[in-house]
Amino acid sequence: MQTADKRIANKHLLSHHSIYLSKHNRFTPYPLHSHQFAEINYMLKGECYELVEGEPTHLKEGNVLMIAIGCHHSIVKLNKDDLMINLIFNNRNISFQFLDETHKKDSFIYQYLYNISMKKHNVQKFILFPKNDDINGTMDDIINEYFSGYSYSSVIIDNFFNILLAKIIRNYPMIEKTIYDNHQKILVDLLTEISSHYQTISLDQLANRYGYTKQYLSSLIKKISGQTFIELRTRKRMEQAKYLLASSDYSIAEICNLVGIHNLNSFYTEFKK
């Protein structure tokens, strides 16, 4: 029999910190509940099973589960070798000053976080992200700083948190909520592949890796993300090129080769766009 829903207020948990971290209690199941704050469950070690909005959800090591305000979930008892970190935050913790306005147009993740910041309703109540070294590294930085007790830790944590959100948006930008439920895993996997191997990845390679025909995969990517494989890959290449132009002494020709574009005229055309 399912335990009655409990709403947990953020008044006390967030009274002294901009965000609040805790190690999840491993030895007892956590009954069905919802929050008046947003939450991130980070599987630091082992695995965990949750029931989120009625959907069985399996967190493996390195997974990040983002839970919106008002989302209902329960957690099965963890084993002695499992370690999950709970990070809670509220709408005041989300700052978008470091992001370009164009991200609002084509990023479901951006809109998802924006809705939390403005206390607006999210149709999709939770998002499960796979293990990602870029995101996991910043999560680890937040955890280490939070429990260090060093001076200025609050300021450093706030900045790490903004970096964490930016990395999540950068790695998983274009997930449309209308079809997210049915294609969550394959979409996240495809975006991860493109983000990790943008210099050399091809549609043929992706199709072979996932057992699809090239035509079907091309159609699926377009349907899910609203953009073609080429557009997604080019966008990632241009983001990296912009970073290298601002932070390195490489020539434009060298940057072209580093990001996987071997035609200088094509690079100029795409970068101008």
PDB file of C-alpha atoms in Angstrom:
ATOM      1  CA  MET A   1       0.000   0.000   0.000  1.00  0.00           C
ATOM      2  CA  GLN A   2       1.451   3.332  -1.018  1.00  0.00           C
ATOM      3  CA  THR A   3       2.210   5.870   1.682  1.00  0.00           C
ATOM      4  CA  ALA A   4       0.276   9.128   1.563  1.00  0.00           C
ATOM      5  CA  ASP A   5       1.950  12.004  -0.210  1.00  0.00           C
ATOM      6  CA  LYS A   6       4.005  14.330   1.958  1.00  0.00           C
ATOM      7  CA  ARG A   7       4.907  17.869   0.916  1.00  0.00           C
ATOM      8  CA  ILE A   8       8.275  19.041   2.187  1.00  0.00           C
ATOM      9  CA  ALA A   9       8.753  22.783   2.603  1.00  0.00           C
ATOM     10  CA  ASN A  10      12.001  24.555   1.841  1.00  0.00           C
ATOM     11  CA  LYS A  11      11.676  27.171   4.590  1.00  0.00           C
ATOM     12  CA  HIS A  12      14.062  25.480   7.013  1.00  0.00           C
ATOM     13  CA  LEU A  13      16.326  23.521   4.687  1.00  0.00           C
ATOM     14  CA  LEU A  14      17.283  26.595   2.665  1.00  0.00           C
ATOM     15  CA  SER A  15      17.253  29.138   5.487  1.00  0.00           C
ATOM     16  CA  HIS A  16      21.044  29.288   5.874  1.00  0.00           C
ATOM     17  CA  HIS A  17      22.342  28.078   2.503  1.00  0.00           C
ATOM     18  CA  SER A  18      21.676  28.972  -1.125  1.00  0.00           C
ATOM     19  CA  ILE A  19      21.542  25.245  -1.817  1.00  0.00           C
ATOM     20  CA  TYR A  20      21.360  22.290   0.546  1.00  0.00           C
ATOM     21  CA  LEU A  21      23.204  18.980   0.190  1.00  0.00           C
ATOM     22  CA  SER A  22      22.736  15.753   2.105  1.00  0.00           C
ATOM     23  CA  LYS A  23      23.679  12.108   1.874  1.00  0.00           C
ATOM     24  CA  HIS A  24      20.561  10.042   1.289  1.00  0.00           C
ATOM     25  CA  ASN A  25      19.689   7.643   4.096  1.00  0.00           C
ATOM     26  CA  ARG A  26      20.632   4.243   2.697  1.00  0.00           C
ATOM     27  CA  PHE A  27      18.895   1.917   5.105  1.00  0.00           C
ATOM     28  CA  THR A  28      15.211   2.825   4.938  1.00  0.00           C
ATOM     29  CA  PRO A  29      12.866   3.363   1.984  1.00  0.00           C
ATOM     30  CA  TYR A  30      11.651   6.920   1.470  1.00  0.00           C
ATOM     31  CA  PRO A  31       7.851   7.177   1.091  1.00  0.00           C
ATOM     32  CA  LEU A  32       5.982   9.007  -1.632  1.00  0.00           C
ATOM     33  CA  HIS A  33       6.515  12.749  -1.259  1.00  0.00           C
ATOM     34  CA  SER A  34       6.844  15.981  -3.172  1.00  0.00           C
ATOM     35  CA  HIS A  35       8.805  19.186  -2.609  1.00  0.00           C
ATOM     36  CA  GLN A  36       8.260  22.915  -2.621  1.00  0.00           C
ATOM     37  CA  PHE A  37      11.754  23.170  -4.062  1.00  0.00           C
ATOM     38  CA  ALA A  38      13.610  21.630  -6.990  1.00  0.00           C
ATOM     39  CA  GLU A  39      15.941  18.707  -6.379  1.00  0.00           C
ATOM     40  CA  ILE A  40      18.827  16.851  -7.957  1.00  0.00           C
ATOM     41  CA  ASN A  41      19.549  13.221  -7.039  1.00  0.00           C
ATOM     42  CA  TYR A  42      23.157  12.397  -7.921  1.00  0.00           C
ATOM     43  CA  MET A  43      24.175   8.735  -7.841  1.00  0.00           C
ATOM     44  CA  LEU A  44      27.738   9.048  -6.619  1.00  0.00           C
ATOM     45  CA  LYS A  45      28.186   5.302  -6.149  1.00  0.00           C
ATOM     46  CA  GLY A  46      26.156   2.158  -6.793  1.00  0.00           C
ATOM     47  CA  GLU A  47      22.527   2.302  -7.935  1.00  0.00           C
ATOM     48  CA  CYS A  48      19.065   3.292  -6.789  1.00  0.00           C
ATOM     49  CA  TYR A  49      15.450   2.622  -7.757  1.00  0.00           C
ATOM     50  CA  GLU A  50      12.826   5.356  -7.562  1.00  0.00           C
ATOM     51  CA  LEU A  51       9.189   5.685  -8.527  1.00  0.00           C
ATOM     52  CA  VAL A  52       8.892   9.156 -10.082  1.00  0.00           C
ATOM     53  CA  GLU A  53       5.430  10.375 -11.083  1.00  0.00           C
ATOM     54  CA  GLY A  54       4.411   6.732 -11.255  1.00  0.00           C
ATOM     55  CA  GLU A  55       7.326   5.744 -13.527  1.00  0.00           C
ATOM     56  CA  PRO A  56       9.941   3.201 -12.316  1.00  0.00           C
ATOM     57  CA  THR A  57      13.318   4.937 -12.622  1.00  0.00           C
ATOM     58  CA  HIS A  58      16.717   3.269 -12.260  1.00  0.00           C
ATOM     59  CA  LEU A  59      19.654   5.489 -11.310  1.00  0.00           C
ATOM     60  CA  LYS A  60      23.083   4.058 -12.057  1.00  0.00           C
ATOM     61  CA  GLU A  61      26.439   5.378 -10.890  1.00  0.00           C
ATOM     62  CA  GLY A  62      27.022   8.853 -12.316  1.00  0.00           C
ATOM     63  CA  ASN A  63      23.363   9.453 -13.238  1.00  0.00           C
ATOM     64  CA  VAL A  64      21.743  12.793 -12.417  1.00  0.00           C
ATOM     65  CA  LEU A  65      17.983  12.949 -11.800  1.00  0.00           C
ATOM     66  CA  MET A  66      16.512  16.463 -11.897  1.00  0.00           C
ATOM     67  CA  ILE A  67      13.143  16.788 -10.183  1.00  0.00           C
ATOM     68  CA  ALA A  68      10.870  19.797 -10.615  1.00  0.00           C
ATOM     69  CA  ILE A  69       8.858  21.484  -7.884  1.00  0.00           C
ATOM     70  CA  GLY A  70       5.813  19.421  -6.937  1.00  0.00           C
ATOM     71  CA  CYS A  71       7.081  16.183  -8.497  1.00  0.00           C
ATOM     72  CA  HIS A  72       5.971  13.054  -6.604  1.00  0.00           C
ATOM     73  CA  HIS A  73       8.549  10.348  -6.009  1.00  0.00           C
ATOM     74  CA  SER A  74       9.484   7.574  -3.615  1.00  0.00           C
ATOM     75  CA  ILE A  75      12.851   5.867  -3.140  1.00  0.00           C
ATOM     76  CA  VAL A  76      13.557   2.194  -2.502  1.00  0.00           C
ATOM     77  CA  LYS A  77      15.986   1.313   0.304  1.00  0.00           C
ATOM     78  CA  LEU A  78      19.603   1.553  -0.842  1.00  0.00           C
ATOM     79  CA  ASN A  79      22.259  -1.084  -0.157  1.00  0.00           C
ATOM     80  CA  LYS A  80      25.312  -0.478   2.039  1.00  0.00           C
ATOM     81  CA  ASP A  81      27.556   0.224  -0.975  1.00  0.00           C
ATOM     82  CA  ASP A  82      25.148   2.710  -2.596  1.00  0.00           C
ATOM     83  CA  LEU A  83      25.636   6.442  -2.126  1.00  0.00           C
ATOM     84  CA  MET A  84      23.230   9.082  -3.410  1.00  0.00           C
ATOM     85  CA  ILE A  85      23.633  12.817  -2.840  1.00  0.00           C
ATOM     86  CA  ASN A  86      20.528  15.012  -2.659  1.00  0.00           C
ATOM     87  CA  LEU A  87      20.931  18.620  -3.794  1.00  0.00           C
ATOM     88  CA  ILE A  88      17.962  20.900  -3.282  1.00  0.00           C
ATOM     89  CA  PHE A  89      17.567  24.422  -4.602  1.00  0.00           C
ATOM     90  CA  ASN A  90      14.811  26.941  -5.197  1.00  0.00           C
ATOM     91  CA  ASN A  91      13.886  29.354  -7.948  1.00  0.00           C
ATOM     92  CA  ARG A  92      16.176  32.084  -6.593  1.00  0.00           C
ATOM     93  CA  ASN A  93      19.244  29.900  -7.223  1.00  0.00           C
ATOM     94  CA  ILE A  94      18.845  29.943 -11.006  1.00  0.00           C
ATOM     95  CA  SER A  95      20.571  32.804 -12.795  1.00  0.00           C
ATOM     96  CA  PHE A  96      20.637  33.080 -16.588  1.00  0.00           C
ATOM     97  CA  GLN A  97      22.826  36.148 -16.865  1.00  0.00           C
ATOM     98  CA  PHE A  98      25.678  34.061 -18.282  1.00  0.00           C
ATOM     99  CA  LEU A  99      23.569  32.642 -21.147  1.00  0.00           C
ATOM    100  CA  ASP A 100      22.839  34.029 -24.574  1.00  0.00           C
ATOM    101  CA  GLU A 101      19.226  34.964 -25.269  1.00  0.00           C
ATOM    102  CA  THR A 102      19.116  32.608 -28.274  1.00  0.00           C
ATOM    103  CA  HIS A 103      19.198  29.582 -25.968  1.00  0.00           C
ATOM    104  CA  LYS A 104      15.574  30.263 -25.024  1.00  0.00           C
ATOM    105  CA  LYS A 105      14.368  29.475 -28.536  1.00  0.00           C
ATOM    106  CA  ASP A 106      15.589  25.926 -29.032  1.00  0.00           C
ATOM    107  CA  SER A 107      16.511  24.430 -25.670  1.00  0.00           C
ATOM    108  CA  PHE A 108      13.961  22.451 -23.723  1.00  0.00           C
ATOM    109  CA  ILE A 109      16.394  22.153 -20.809  1.00  0.00           C
ATOM    110  CA  TYR A 110      16.824  25.927 -20.725  1.00  0.00           C
ATOM    111  CA  GLN A 111      13.042  26.379 -20.726  1.00  0.00           C
ATOM    112  CA  TYR A 112      12.662  23.685 -18.066  1.00  0.00           C
ATOM    113  CA  LEU A 113      15.020  25.537 -15.711  1.00  0.00           C
ATOM    114  CA  TYR A 114      13.542  28.894 -16.663  1.00  0.00           C
ATOM    115  CA  ASN A 115      10.099  27.638 -15.628  1.00  0.00           C
ATOM    116  CA  ILE A 116      11.508  26.604 -12.243  1.00  0.00           C
ATOM    117  CA  SER A 117      13.112  30.017 -11.797  1.00  0.00           C
ATOM    118  CA  MET A 118       9.804  31.765 -12.594  1.00  0.00           C
ATOM    119  CA  LYS A 119       7.700  29.277 -10.587  1.00  0.00           C
ATOM    120  CA  LYS A 120       5.946  28.185 -13.749  1.00  0.00           C
ATOM    121  CA  HIS A 121       4.481  24.743 -14.394  1.00  0.00           C
ATOM    122  CA  ASN A 122       6.632  22.083 -16.093  1.00  0.00           C
ATOM    123  CA  VAL A 123       4.702  19.396 -17.954  1.00  0.00           C
ATOM    124  CA  GLN A 124       7.734  17.102 -17.730  1.00  0.00           C
ATOM    125  CA  LYS A 125       8.267  16.699 -13.971  1.00  0.00           C
ATOM    126  CA  PHE A 126      11.665  15.016 -14.074  1.00  0.00           C
ATOM    127  CA  ILE A 127      14.649  14.417 -16.337  1.00  0.00           C
ATOM    128  CA  LEU A 128      17.190  11.610 -15.990  1.00  0.00           C
ATOM    129  CA  PHE A 129      20.654  12.378 -17.373  1.00  0.00           C
ATOM    130  CA  PRO A 130      23.195   9.601 -18.013  1.00  0.00           C
ATOM    131  CA  LYS A 131      26.728   9.608 -16.669  1.00  0.00           C
ATOM    132  CA  ASN A 132      28.618  12.534 -18.154  1.00  0.00           C
ATOM    133  CA  ASP A 133      32.179  13.333 -17.070  1.00  0.00           C
ATOM    134  CA  ASP A 134      31.714  17.067 -17.667  1.00  0.00           C
ATOM    135  CA  ILE A 135      28.608  17.296 -15.474  1.00  0.00           C
ATOM    136  CA  ASN A 136      29.810  14.762 -12.894  1.00  0.00           C
ATOM    137  CA  GLY A 137      33.044  16.689 -12.388  1.00  0.00           C
ATOM    138  CA  THR A 138      31.165  19.841 -11.401  1.00  0.00           C
ATOM    139  CA  MET A 139      28.814  17.871  -9.147  1.00  0.00           C
ATOM    140  CA  ASP A 140      31.885  16.481  -7.386  1.00  0.00           C
ATOM    141  CA  ASP A 141      33.284  20.023  -7.026  1.00  0.00           C
ATOM    142  CA  ILE A 142      30.052  21.170  -5.359  1.00  0.00           C
ATOM    143  CA  ILE A 143      30.058  18.217  -2.965  1.00  0.00           C
ATOM    144  CA  ASN A 144      33.706  18.665  -1.984  1.00  0.00           C
ATOM    145  CA  GLU A 145      33.274  22.399  -1.409  1.00  0.00           C
ATOM    146  CA  TYR A 146      30.009  21.990   0.506  1.00  0.00           C
ATOM    147  CA  PHE A 147      31.439  19.573   3.034  1.00  0.00           C
ATOM    148  CA  SER A 148      34.892  21.209   3.272  1.00  0.00           C
ATOM    149  CA  GLY A 149      33.913  23.919   5.741  1.00  0.00           C
ATOM    150  CA  TYR A 150      36.343  26.363   4.139  1.00  0.00           C
ATOM    151  CA  SER A 151      35.775  30.113   4.106  1.00  0.00           C
ATOM    152  CA  TYR A 152      34.013  31.597   1.055  1.00  0.00           C
ATOM    153  CA  SER A 153      32.530  28.176   0.304  1.00  0.00           C
ATOM    154  CA  SER A 154      29.032  29.634  -0.230  1.00  0.00           C
ATOM    155  CA  VAL A 155      30.282  31.986  -2.945  1.00  0.00           C
ATOM    156  CA  ILE A 156      32.229  29.202  -4.628  1.00  0.00           C
ATOM    157  CA  ILE A 157      29.254  26.815  -4.445  1.00  0.00           C
ATOM    158  CA  ASP A 158      26.942  29.398  -6.029  1.00  0.00           C
ATOM    159  CA  ASN A 159      29.336  29.755  -8.955  1.00  0.00           C
ATOM    160  CA  PHE A 160      29.790  25.992  -9.291  1.00  0.00           C
ATOM    161  CA  PHE A 161      26.002  25.628  -9.351  1.00  0.00           C
ATOM    162  CA  ASN A 162      25.680  28.095 -12.227  1.00  0.00           C
ATOM    163  CA  ILE A 163      28.420  26.175 -14.041  1.00  0.00           C
ATOM    164  CA  LEU A 164      26.529  22.924 -13.413  1.00  0.00           C
ATOM    165  CA  LEU A 165      23.330  24.279 -14.971  1.00  0.00           C
ATOM    166  CA  ALA A 166      25.242  25.696 -17.936  1.00  0.00           C
ATOM    167  CA  LYS A 167      26.941  22.339 -18.527  1.00  0.00           C
ATOM    168  CA  ILE A 168      23.607  20.511 -18.394  1.00  0.00           C
ATOM    169  CA  ILE A 169      22.142  22.920 -20.948  1.00  0.00           C
ATOM    170  CA  ARG A 170      25.256  22.667 -23.122  1.00  0.00           C
ATOM    171  CA  ASN A 171      25.348  18.876 -23.153  1.00  0.00           C
ATOM    172  CA  TYR A 172      21.596  18.254 -23.449  1.00  0.00           C
ATOM    173  CA  PRO A 173      20.041  21.346 -25.040  1.00  0.00           C
ATOM    174  CA  MET A 174      17.346  20.336 -27.495  1.00  0.00           C
ATOM    175  CA  ILE A 175      14.884  17.920 -25.972  1.00  0.00           C
ATOM    176  CA  GLU A 176      11.288  18.690 -26.894  1.00  0.00           C
ATOM    177  CA  LYS A 177       8.905  17.931 -24.034  1.00  0.00           C
ATOM    178  CA  THR A 178       6.077  16.814 -26.344  1.00  0.00           C
ATOM    179  CA  ILE A 179       7.958  13.669 -27.361  1.00  0.00           C
ATOM    180  CA  TYR A 180      10.514  13.454 -24.568  1.00  0.00           C
ATOM    181  CA  ASP A 181       8.731  10.708 -22.647  1.00  0.00           C
ATOM    182  CA  ASN A 182       8.854   8.207 -25.517  1.00  0.00           C
ATOM    183  CA  HIS A 183      12.401   8.861 -26.675  1.00  0.00           C
ATOM    184  CA  GLN A 184      14.271   9.914 -23.531  1.00  0.00           C
ATOM    185  CA  LYS A 185      17.068   7.346 -23.541  1.00  0.00           C
ATOM    186  CA  ILE A 186      17.844   7.283 -27.264  1.00  0.00           C
ATOM    187  CA  LEU A 187      17.780  11.081 -27.503  1.00  0.00           C
ATOM    188  CA  VAL A 188      20.125  11.593 -24.562  1.00  0.00           C
ATOM    189  CA  ASP A 189      22.457   8.922 -25.931  1.00  0.00           C
ATOM    190  CA  LEU A 190      22.528  10.536 -29.379  1.00  0.00           C
ATOM    191  CA  LEU A 191      23.202  14.014 -27.981  1.00  0.00           C
ATOM    192  CA  THR A 192      25.981  12.574 -25.838  1.00  0.00           C
ATOM    193  CA  GLU A 193      27.586  10.940 -28.860  1.00  0.00           C
ATOM    194  CA  ILE A 194      27.426  14.147 -30.877  1.00  0.00           C
ATOM    195  CA  SER A 195      28.725  16.258 -27.998  1.00  0.00           C
ATOM    196  CA  SER A 196      31.617  13.886 -27.257  1.00  0.00           C
ATOM    197  CA  HIS A 197      32.702  13.114 -30.844  1.00  0.00           C
ATOM    198  CA  TYR A 198      31.623  16.208 -32.787  1.00  0.00           C
ATOM    199  CA  GLN A 199      34.931  16.406 -34.686  1.00  0.00           C
ATOM    200  CA  THR A 200      34.546  13.075 -36.461  1.00  0.00           C
ATOM    201  CA  ILE A 201      31.106  11.559 -35.784  1.00  0.00           C
ATOM    202  CA  SER A 202      28.960  10.775 -38.845  1.00  0.00           C
ATOM    203  CA  LEU A 203      25.347   9.756 -39.271  1.00  0.00           C
ATOM    204  CA  ASP A 204      26.508   6.421 -40.726  1.00  0.00           C
ATOM    205  CA  GLN A 205      28.535   5.706 -37.578  1.00  0.00           C
ATOM    206  CA  LEU A 206      25.586   6.534 -35.312  1.00  0.00           C
ATOM    207  CA  ALA A 207      23.216   4.393 -37.368  1.00  0.00           C
ATOM    208  CA  ASN A 208      25.579   1.412 -37.207  1.00  0.00           C
ATOM    209  CA  ARG A 209      26.148   1.860 -33.488  1.00  0.00           C
ATOM    210  CA  TYR A 210      22.440   1.898 -32.626  1.00  0.00           C
ATOM    211  CA  GLY A 211      21.262  -0.602 -35.225  1.00  0.00           C
ATOM    212  CA  TYR A 212      19.124   1.774 -37.299  1.00  0.00           C
ATOM    213  CA  THR A 213      19.127   2.579 -40.969  1.00  0.00           C
ATOM    214  CA  LYS A 214      20.647   5.938 -41.820  1.00  0.00           C
ATOM    215  CA  GLN A 215      17.329   7.215 -43.166  1.00  0.00           C
ATOM    216  CA  TYR A 216      15.358   6.180 -40.058  1.00  0.00           C
ATOM    217  CA  LEU A 217      17.890   7.678 -37.651  1.00  0.00           C
ATOM    218  CA  SER A 218      17.988  10.923 -39.606  1.00  0.00           C
ATOM    219  CA  SER A 219      14.195  11.167 -39.403  1.00  0.00           C
ATOM    220  CA  LEU A 220      14.185  10.272 -35.690  1.00  0.00           C
ATOM    221  CA  ILE A 221      16.769  12.941 -34.809  1.00  0.00           C
ATOM    222  CA  LYS A 222      14.803  15.563 -36.724  1.00  0.00           C
ATOM    223  CA  LYS A 223      11.554  14.544 -35.059  1.00  0.00           C
ATOM    224  CA  ILE A 224      12.987  14.562 -31.535  1.00  0.00           C
ATOM    225  CA  SER A 225      15.235  17.614 -31.622  1.00  0.00           C
ATOM    226  CA  GLY A 226      13.678  19.723 -34.355  1.00  0.00           C
ATOM    227  CA  GLN A 227      17.064  19.882 -36.096  1.00  0.00           C
ATOM    228  CA  THR A 228      19.005  17.615 -38.421  1.00  0.00           C
ATOM    229  CA  PHE A 229      22.068  15.628 -37.426  1.00  0.00           C
ATOM    230  CA  ILE A 230      24.247  18.020 -39.460  1.00  0.00           C
ATOM    231  CA  GLU A 231      22.741  21.054 -37.710  1.00  0.00           C
ATOM    232  CA  LEU A 232      23.330  19.546 -34.254  1.00  0.00           C
ATOM    233  CA  ARG A 233      26.912  18.578 -35.077  1.00  0.00           C
ATOM    234  CA  THR A 234      27.650  21.958 -36.680  1.00  0.00           C
ATOM    235  CA  ARG A 235      26.271  23.799 -33.674  1.00  0.00           C
ATOM    236  CA  LYS A 236      28.563  21.861 -31.351  1.00  0.00           C
ATOM    237  CA  ARG A 237      31.537  22.560 -33.621  1.00  0.00           C
ATOM    238  CA  MET A 238      30.734  26.286 -33.709  1.00  0.00           C
ATOM    239  CA  GLU A 239      30.404  26.439 -29.917  1.00  0.00           C
ATOM    240  CA  GLN A 240      33.853  24.905 -29.550  1.00  0.00           C
ATOM    241  CA  ALA A 241      35.291  27.178 -32.238  1.00  0.00           C
ATOM    242  CA  LYS A 242      33.914  30.234 -30.423  1.00  0.00           C
ATOM    243  CA  TYR A 243      35.538  29.056 -27.212  1.00  0.00           C
ATOM    244  CA  LEU A 244      38.914  28.453 -28.894  1.00  0.00           C
ATOM    245  CA  LEU A 245      38.838  31.840 -30.626  1.00  0.00           C
ATOM    246  CA  ALA A 246      38.295  33.570 -27.284  1.00  0.00           C
ATOM    247  CA  SER A 247      40.660  31.503 -25.148  1.00  0.00           C
ATOM    248  CA  SER A 248      43.560  30.330 -27.332  1.00  0.00           C
ATOM    249  CA  ASP A 249      46.225  31.575 -29.730  1.00  0.00           C
ATOM    250  CA  TYR A 250      45.299  29.115 -32.477  1.00  0.00           C
ATOM    251  CA  SER A 251      44.837  30.511 -35.967  1.00  0.00           C
ATOM    252  CA  ILE A 252      41.430  30.218 -37.621  1.00  0.00           C
ATOM    253  CA  ALA A 253      42.772  27.500 -39.927  1.00  0.00           C
ATOM    254  CA  GLU A 254      44.023  25.523 -36.923  1.00  0.00           C
ATOM    255  CA  ILE A 255      40.696  25.939 -35.117  1.00  0.00           C
ATOM    256  CA  CYS A 256      38.884  24.655 -38.215  1.00  0.00           C
ATOM    257  CA  ASN A 257      40.885  21.443 -38.113  1.00  0.00           C
ATOM    258  CA  LEU A 258      40.495  21.087 -34.340  1.00  0.00           C
ATOM    259  CA  VAL A 259      36.709  21.203 -34.514  1.00  0.00           C
ATOM    260  CA  GLY A 260      36.479  18.915 -37.539  1.00  0.00           C
ATOM    261  CA  ILE A 261      35.830  21.402 -40.362  1.00  0.00           C
ATOM    262  CA  HIS A 262      38.315  21.165 -43.228  1.00  0.00           C
ATOM    263  CA  ASN A 263      36.977  23.852 -45.536  1.00  0.00           C
ATOM    264  CA  LEU A 264      37.749  27.411 -44.466  1.00  0.00           C
ATOM    265  CA  ASN A 265      34.962  28.945 -46.552  1.00  0.00           C
ATOM    266  CA  SER A 266      32.434  26.576 -44.983  1.00  0.00           C
ATOM    267  CA  PHE A 267      33.700  27.545 -41.545  1.00  0.00           C
ATOM    268  CA  TYR A 268      33.250  31.272 -42.245  1.00  0.00           C
ATOM    269  CA  THR A 269      29.735  30.675 -43.553  1.00  0.00           C
ATOM    270  CA  GLU A 270      28.629  28.599 -40.562  1.00  0.00           C
ATOM    271  CA  PHE A 271      30.328  30.846 -38.018  1.00  0.00           C
ATOM    272  CA  LYS A 272      28.601  33.897 -39.457  1.00  0.00           C
ATOM    273  CA  LYS A 273      25.236  32.163 -39.030  1.00  0.00           C
TER     274      LYS A 273
END
